[in-house]
PDB file of C-alpha atoms and ligand atoms in Angstrom:
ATOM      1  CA  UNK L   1      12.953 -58.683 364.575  1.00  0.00           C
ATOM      2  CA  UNK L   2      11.021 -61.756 364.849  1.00  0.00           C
ATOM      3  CA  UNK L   3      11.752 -63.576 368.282  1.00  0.00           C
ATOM      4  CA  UNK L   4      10.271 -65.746 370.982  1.00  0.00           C
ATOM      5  CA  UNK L   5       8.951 -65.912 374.188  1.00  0.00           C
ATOM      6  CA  UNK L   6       7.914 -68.668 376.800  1.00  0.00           C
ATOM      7  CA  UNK L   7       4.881 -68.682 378.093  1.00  0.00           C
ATOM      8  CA  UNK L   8       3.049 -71.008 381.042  1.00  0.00           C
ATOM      9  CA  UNK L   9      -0.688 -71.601 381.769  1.00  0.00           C
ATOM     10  CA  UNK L  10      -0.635 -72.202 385.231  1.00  0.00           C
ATOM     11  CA  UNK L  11      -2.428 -74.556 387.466  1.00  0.00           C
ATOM     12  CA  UNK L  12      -4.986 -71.895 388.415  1.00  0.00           C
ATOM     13  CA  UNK L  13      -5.715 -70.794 385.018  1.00  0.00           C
ATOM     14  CA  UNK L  14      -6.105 -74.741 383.725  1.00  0.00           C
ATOM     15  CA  UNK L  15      -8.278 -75.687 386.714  1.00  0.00           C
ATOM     16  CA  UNK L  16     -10.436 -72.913 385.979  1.00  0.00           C
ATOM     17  CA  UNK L  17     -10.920 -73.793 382.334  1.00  0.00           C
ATOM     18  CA  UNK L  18      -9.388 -70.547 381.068  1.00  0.00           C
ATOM     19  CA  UNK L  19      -6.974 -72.292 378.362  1.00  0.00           C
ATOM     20  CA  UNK L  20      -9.386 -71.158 375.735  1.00  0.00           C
ATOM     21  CA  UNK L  21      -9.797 -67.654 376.656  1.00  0.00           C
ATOM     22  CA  UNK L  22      -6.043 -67.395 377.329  1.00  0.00           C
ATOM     23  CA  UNK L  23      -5.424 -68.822 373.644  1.00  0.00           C
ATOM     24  CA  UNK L  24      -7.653 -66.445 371.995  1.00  0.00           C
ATOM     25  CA  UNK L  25      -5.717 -63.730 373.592  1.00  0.00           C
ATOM     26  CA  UNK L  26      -2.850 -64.980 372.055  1.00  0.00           C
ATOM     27  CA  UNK L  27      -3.423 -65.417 368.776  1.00  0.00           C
ATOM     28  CA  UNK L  28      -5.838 -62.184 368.270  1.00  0.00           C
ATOM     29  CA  UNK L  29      -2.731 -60.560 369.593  1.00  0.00           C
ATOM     30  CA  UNK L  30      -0.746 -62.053 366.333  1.00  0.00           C
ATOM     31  CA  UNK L  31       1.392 -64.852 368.476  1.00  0.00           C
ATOM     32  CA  UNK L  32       2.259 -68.051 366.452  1.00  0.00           C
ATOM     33  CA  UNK L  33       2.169 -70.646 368.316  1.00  0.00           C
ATOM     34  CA  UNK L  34       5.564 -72.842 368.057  1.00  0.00           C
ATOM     35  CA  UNK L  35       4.470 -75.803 370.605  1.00  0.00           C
ATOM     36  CA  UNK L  36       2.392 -76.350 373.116  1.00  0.00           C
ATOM     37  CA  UNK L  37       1.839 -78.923 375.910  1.00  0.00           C
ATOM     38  CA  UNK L  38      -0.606 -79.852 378.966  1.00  0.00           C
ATOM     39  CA  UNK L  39       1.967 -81.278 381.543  1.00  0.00           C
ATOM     40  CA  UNK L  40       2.185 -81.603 385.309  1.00  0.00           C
ATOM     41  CA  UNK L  41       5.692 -80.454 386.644  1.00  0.00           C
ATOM     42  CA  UNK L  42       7.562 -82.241 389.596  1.00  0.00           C
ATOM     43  CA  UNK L  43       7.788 -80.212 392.686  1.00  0.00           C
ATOM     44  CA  UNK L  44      11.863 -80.210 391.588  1.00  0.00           C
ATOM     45  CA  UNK L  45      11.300 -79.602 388.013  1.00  0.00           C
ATOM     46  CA  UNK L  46       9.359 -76.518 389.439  1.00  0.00           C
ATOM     47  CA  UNK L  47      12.463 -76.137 391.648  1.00  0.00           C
ATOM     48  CA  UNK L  48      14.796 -75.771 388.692  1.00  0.00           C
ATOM     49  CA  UNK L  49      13.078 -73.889 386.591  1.00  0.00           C
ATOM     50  CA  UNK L  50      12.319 -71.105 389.079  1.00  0.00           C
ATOM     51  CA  UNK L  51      16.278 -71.841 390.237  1.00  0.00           C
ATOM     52  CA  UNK L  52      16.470 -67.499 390.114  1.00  0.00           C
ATOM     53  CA  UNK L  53      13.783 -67.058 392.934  1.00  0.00           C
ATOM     54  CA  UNK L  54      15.723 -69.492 395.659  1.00  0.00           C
ATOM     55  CA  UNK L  55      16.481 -66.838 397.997  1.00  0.00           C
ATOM     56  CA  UNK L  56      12.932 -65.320 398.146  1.00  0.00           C
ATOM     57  CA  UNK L  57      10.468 -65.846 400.483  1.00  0.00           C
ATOM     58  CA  UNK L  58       7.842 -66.841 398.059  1.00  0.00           C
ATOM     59  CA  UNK L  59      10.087 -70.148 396.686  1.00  0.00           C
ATOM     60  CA  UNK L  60       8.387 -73.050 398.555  1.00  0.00           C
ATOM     61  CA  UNK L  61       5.158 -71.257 398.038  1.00  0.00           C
ATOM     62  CA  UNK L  62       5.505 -70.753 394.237  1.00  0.00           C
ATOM     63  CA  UNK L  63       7.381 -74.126 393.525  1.00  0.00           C
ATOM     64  CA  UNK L  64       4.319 -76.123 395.255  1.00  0.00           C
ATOM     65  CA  UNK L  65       2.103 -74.808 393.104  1.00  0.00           C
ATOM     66  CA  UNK L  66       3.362 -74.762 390.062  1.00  0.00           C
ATOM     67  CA  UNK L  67       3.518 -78.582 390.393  1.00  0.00           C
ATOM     68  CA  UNK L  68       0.094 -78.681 392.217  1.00  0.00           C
ATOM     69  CA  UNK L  69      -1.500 -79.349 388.980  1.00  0.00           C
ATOM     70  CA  UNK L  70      -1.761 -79.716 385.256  1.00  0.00           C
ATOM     71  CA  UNK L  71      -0.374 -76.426 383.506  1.00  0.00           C
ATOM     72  CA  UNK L  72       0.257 -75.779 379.376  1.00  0.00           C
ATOM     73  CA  UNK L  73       3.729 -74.981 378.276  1.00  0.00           C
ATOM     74  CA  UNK L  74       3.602 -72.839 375.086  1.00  0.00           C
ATOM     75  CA  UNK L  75       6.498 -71.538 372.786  1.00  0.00           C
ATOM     76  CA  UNK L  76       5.349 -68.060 371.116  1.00  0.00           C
ATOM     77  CA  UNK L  77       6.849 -66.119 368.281  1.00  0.00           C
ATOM     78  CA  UNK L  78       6.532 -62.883 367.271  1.00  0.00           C
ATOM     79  CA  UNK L  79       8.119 -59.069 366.585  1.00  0.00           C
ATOM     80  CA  UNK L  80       9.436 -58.380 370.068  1.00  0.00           C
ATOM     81  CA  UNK L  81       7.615 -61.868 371.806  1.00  0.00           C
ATOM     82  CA  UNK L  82       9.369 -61.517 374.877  1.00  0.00           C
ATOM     83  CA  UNK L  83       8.497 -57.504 375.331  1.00  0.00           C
ATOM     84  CA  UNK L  84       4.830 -57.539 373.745  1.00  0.00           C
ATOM     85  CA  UNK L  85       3.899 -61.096 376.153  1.00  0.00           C
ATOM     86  CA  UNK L  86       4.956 -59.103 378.929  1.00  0.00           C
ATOM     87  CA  UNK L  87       2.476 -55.965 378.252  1.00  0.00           C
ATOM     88  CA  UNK L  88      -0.443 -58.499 377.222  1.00  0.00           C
ATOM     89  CA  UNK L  89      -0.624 -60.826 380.656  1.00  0.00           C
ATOM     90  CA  UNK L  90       0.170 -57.205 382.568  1.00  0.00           C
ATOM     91  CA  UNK L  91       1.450 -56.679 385.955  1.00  0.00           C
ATOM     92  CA  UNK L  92       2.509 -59.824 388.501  1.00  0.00           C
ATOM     93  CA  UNK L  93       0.479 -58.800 391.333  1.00  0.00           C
ATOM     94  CA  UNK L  94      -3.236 -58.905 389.544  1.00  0.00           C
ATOM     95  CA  UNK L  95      -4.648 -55.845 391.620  1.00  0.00           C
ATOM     96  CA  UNK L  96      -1.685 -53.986 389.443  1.00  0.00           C
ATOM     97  CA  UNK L  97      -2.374 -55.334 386.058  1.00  0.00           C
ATOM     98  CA  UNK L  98      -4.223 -53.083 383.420  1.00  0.00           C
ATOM     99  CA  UNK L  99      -7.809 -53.392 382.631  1.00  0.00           C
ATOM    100  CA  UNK L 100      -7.510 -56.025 379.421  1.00  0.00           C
ATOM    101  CA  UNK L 101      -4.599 -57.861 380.165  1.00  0.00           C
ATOM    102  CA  UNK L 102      -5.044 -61.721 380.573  1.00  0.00           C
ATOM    103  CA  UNK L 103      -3.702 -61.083 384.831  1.00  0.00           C
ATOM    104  CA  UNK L 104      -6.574 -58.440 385.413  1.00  0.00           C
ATOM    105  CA  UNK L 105      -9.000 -61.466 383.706  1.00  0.00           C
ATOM    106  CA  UNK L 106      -8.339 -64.191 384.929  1.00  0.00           C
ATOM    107  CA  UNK L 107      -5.242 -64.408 388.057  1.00  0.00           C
ATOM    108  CA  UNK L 108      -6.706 -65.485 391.300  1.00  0.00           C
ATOM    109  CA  UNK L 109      -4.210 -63.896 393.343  1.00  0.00           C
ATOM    110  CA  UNK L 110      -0.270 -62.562 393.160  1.00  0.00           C
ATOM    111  CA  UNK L 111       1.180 -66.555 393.827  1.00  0.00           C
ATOM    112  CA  UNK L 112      -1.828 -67.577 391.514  1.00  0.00           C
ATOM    113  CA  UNK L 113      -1.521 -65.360 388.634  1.00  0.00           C
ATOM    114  CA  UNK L 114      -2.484 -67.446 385.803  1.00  0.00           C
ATOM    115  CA  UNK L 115       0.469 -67.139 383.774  1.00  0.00           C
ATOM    116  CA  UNK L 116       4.292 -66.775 383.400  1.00  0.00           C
ATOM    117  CA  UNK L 117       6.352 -64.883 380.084  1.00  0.00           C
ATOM    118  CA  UNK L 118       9.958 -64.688 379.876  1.00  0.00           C
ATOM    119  CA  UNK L 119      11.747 -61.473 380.897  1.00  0.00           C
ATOM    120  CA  UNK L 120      14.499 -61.244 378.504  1.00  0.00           C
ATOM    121  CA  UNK L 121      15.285 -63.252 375.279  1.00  0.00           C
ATOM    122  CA  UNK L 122      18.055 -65.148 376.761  1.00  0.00           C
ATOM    123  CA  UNK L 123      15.846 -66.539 379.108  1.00  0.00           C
ATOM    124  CA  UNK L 124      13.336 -66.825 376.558  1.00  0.00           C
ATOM    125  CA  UNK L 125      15.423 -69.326 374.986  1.00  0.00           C
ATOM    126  CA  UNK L 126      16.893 -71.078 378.144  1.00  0.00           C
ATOM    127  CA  UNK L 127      12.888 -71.490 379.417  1.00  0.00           C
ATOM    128  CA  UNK L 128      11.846 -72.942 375.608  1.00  0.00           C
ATOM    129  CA  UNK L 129      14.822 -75.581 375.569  1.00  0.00           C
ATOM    130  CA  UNK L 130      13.701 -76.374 379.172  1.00  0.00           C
ATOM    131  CA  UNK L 131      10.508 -77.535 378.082  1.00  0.00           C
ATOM    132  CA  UNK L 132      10.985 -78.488 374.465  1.00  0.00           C
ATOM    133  CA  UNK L 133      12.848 -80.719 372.819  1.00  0.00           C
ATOM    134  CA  UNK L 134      14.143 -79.869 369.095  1.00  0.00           C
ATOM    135  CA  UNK L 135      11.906 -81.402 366.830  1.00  0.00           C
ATOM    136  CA  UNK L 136       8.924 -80.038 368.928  1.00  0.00           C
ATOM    137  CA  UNK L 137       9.863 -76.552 367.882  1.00  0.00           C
ATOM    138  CA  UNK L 138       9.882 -77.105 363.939  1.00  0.00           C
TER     139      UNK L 138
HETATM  140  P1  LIG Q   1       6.693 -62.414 386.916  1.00  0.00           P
HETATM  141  O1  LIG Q   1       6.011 -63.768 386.816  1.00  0.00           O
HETATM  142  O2  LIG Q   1       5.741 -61.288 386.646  1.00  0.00           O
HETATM  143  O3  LIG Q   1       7.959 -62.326 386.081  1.00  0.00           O
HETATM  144  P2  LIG Q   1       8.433 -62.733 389.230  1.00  0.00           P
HETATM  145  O4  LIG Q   1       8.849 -61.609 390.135  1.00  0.00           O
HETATM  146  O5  LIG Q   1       9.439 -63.284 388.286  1.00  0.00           O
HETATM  147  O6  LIG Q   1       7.118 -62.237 388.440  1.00  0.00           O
HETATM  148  O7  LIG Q   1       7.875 -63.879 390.164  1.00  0.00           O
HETATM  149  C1  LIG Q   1       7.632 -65.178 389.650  1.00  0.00           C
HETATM  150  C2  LIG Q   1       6.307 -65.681 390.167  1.00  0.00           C
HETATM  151  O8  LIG Q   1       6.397 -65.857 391.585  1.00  0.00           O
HETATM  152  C3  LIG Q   1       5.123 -64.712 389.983  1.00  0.00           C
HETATM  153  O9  LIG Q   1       4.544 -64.795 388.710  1.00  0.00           O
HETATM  154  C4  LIG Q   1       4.177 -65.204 391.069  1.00  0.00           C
HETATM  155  O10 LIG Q   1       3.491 -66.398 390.671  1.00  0.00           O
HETATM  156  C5  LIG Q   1       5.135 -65.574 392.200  1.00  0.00           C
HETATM  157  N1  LIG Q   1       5.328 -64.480 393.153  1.00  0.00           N
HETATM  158  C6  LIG Q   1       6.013 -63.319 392.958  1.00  0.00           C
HETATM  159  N2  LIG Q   1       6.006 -62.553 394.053  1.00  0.00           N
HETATM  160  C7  LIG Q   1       5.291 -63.249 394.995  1.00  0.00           C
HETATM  161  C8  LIG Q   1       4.939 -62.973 396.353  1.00  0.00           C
HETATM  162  O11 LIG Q   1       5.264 -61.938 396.944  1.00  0.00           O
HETATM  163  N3  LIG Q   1       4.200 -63.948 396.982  1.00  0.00           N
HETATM  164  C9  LIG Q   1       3.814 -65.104 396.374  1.00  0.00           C
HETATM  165  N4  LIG Q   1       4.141 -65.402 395.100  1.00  0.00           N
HETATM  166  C10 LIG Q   1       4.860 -64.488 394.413  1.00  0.00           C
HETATM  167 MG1  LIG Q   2       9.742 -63.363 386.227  1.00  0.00          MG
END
């Protein structure tokens, strides 16, 4: 079944000029890309959309960056998106991620790990609507 996923460049990945190498990965790996955007999020936008993580430790640390700096906001679809985005940036912590996979290349660091995918497809959908509005996704 064709579905989607939600992906971010982060501000790590941007500042180090890896958008291009981070789109090639996605295409060669048969994406189509819905939408895309270069934005800068609010330190509460960041707040909201990482509303799950509040209780953890990490929150402040993870919400500050992600609105430290420019990131791209991309809607992806493919056979199982949400599953095969997942295997293709690898692992959070970047000392865990496979050899290949766009975390092992390019992540700085766990907090800084150069992108985010969806784990499910209803949050696949909840993170795309978050960014995009209708007539960005035909
Ligand atoms: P995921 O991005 O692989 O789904 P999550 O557990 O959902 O990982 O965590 C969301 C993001 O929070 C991670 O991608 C990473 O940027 C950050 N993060 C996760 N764990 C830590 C931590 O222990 N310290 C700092 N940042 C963390
Ligand atoms: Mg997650």
């Amino acid at each position: 079944m064709t579905n989607r996923t939600f992906a971010i460049i982060k501000p790590d990945a941007v500042k180090n000029n890896y958008v291009g190498n981070i789109y090639n990965h996605i295409l060669e790996e048969g994406f189509t890309i819905l939408s895309a955007k270069l934005i800068k999020m609010s330190k509460y936008q960041a707040e909201q959309f990482y509303l799950i993580h509040k209780d953890r430790p990490f929150y402040d640390e993870l919400t500050s960056f992600m609105s430290s700096g420019r990131c791209m906001v991309l809607a992806l679809e493919k056979d199982n998106a949400v599953e095969n985005w997942r295997t293709v940036i690898g692992a959070t912590n970047p000392d865990d991620a496979n050899d290949g996979t766009i975390r092992k290349l390019y992540a700085s660091s766990l907090g800084e790990n150069a992108v985010h995918g969806s784990d499910s497809n209803e949050n696949a959908l909840k993170e795309i609507s978050f960014f995009f509005s209708y007539s960005e996704l035909i």
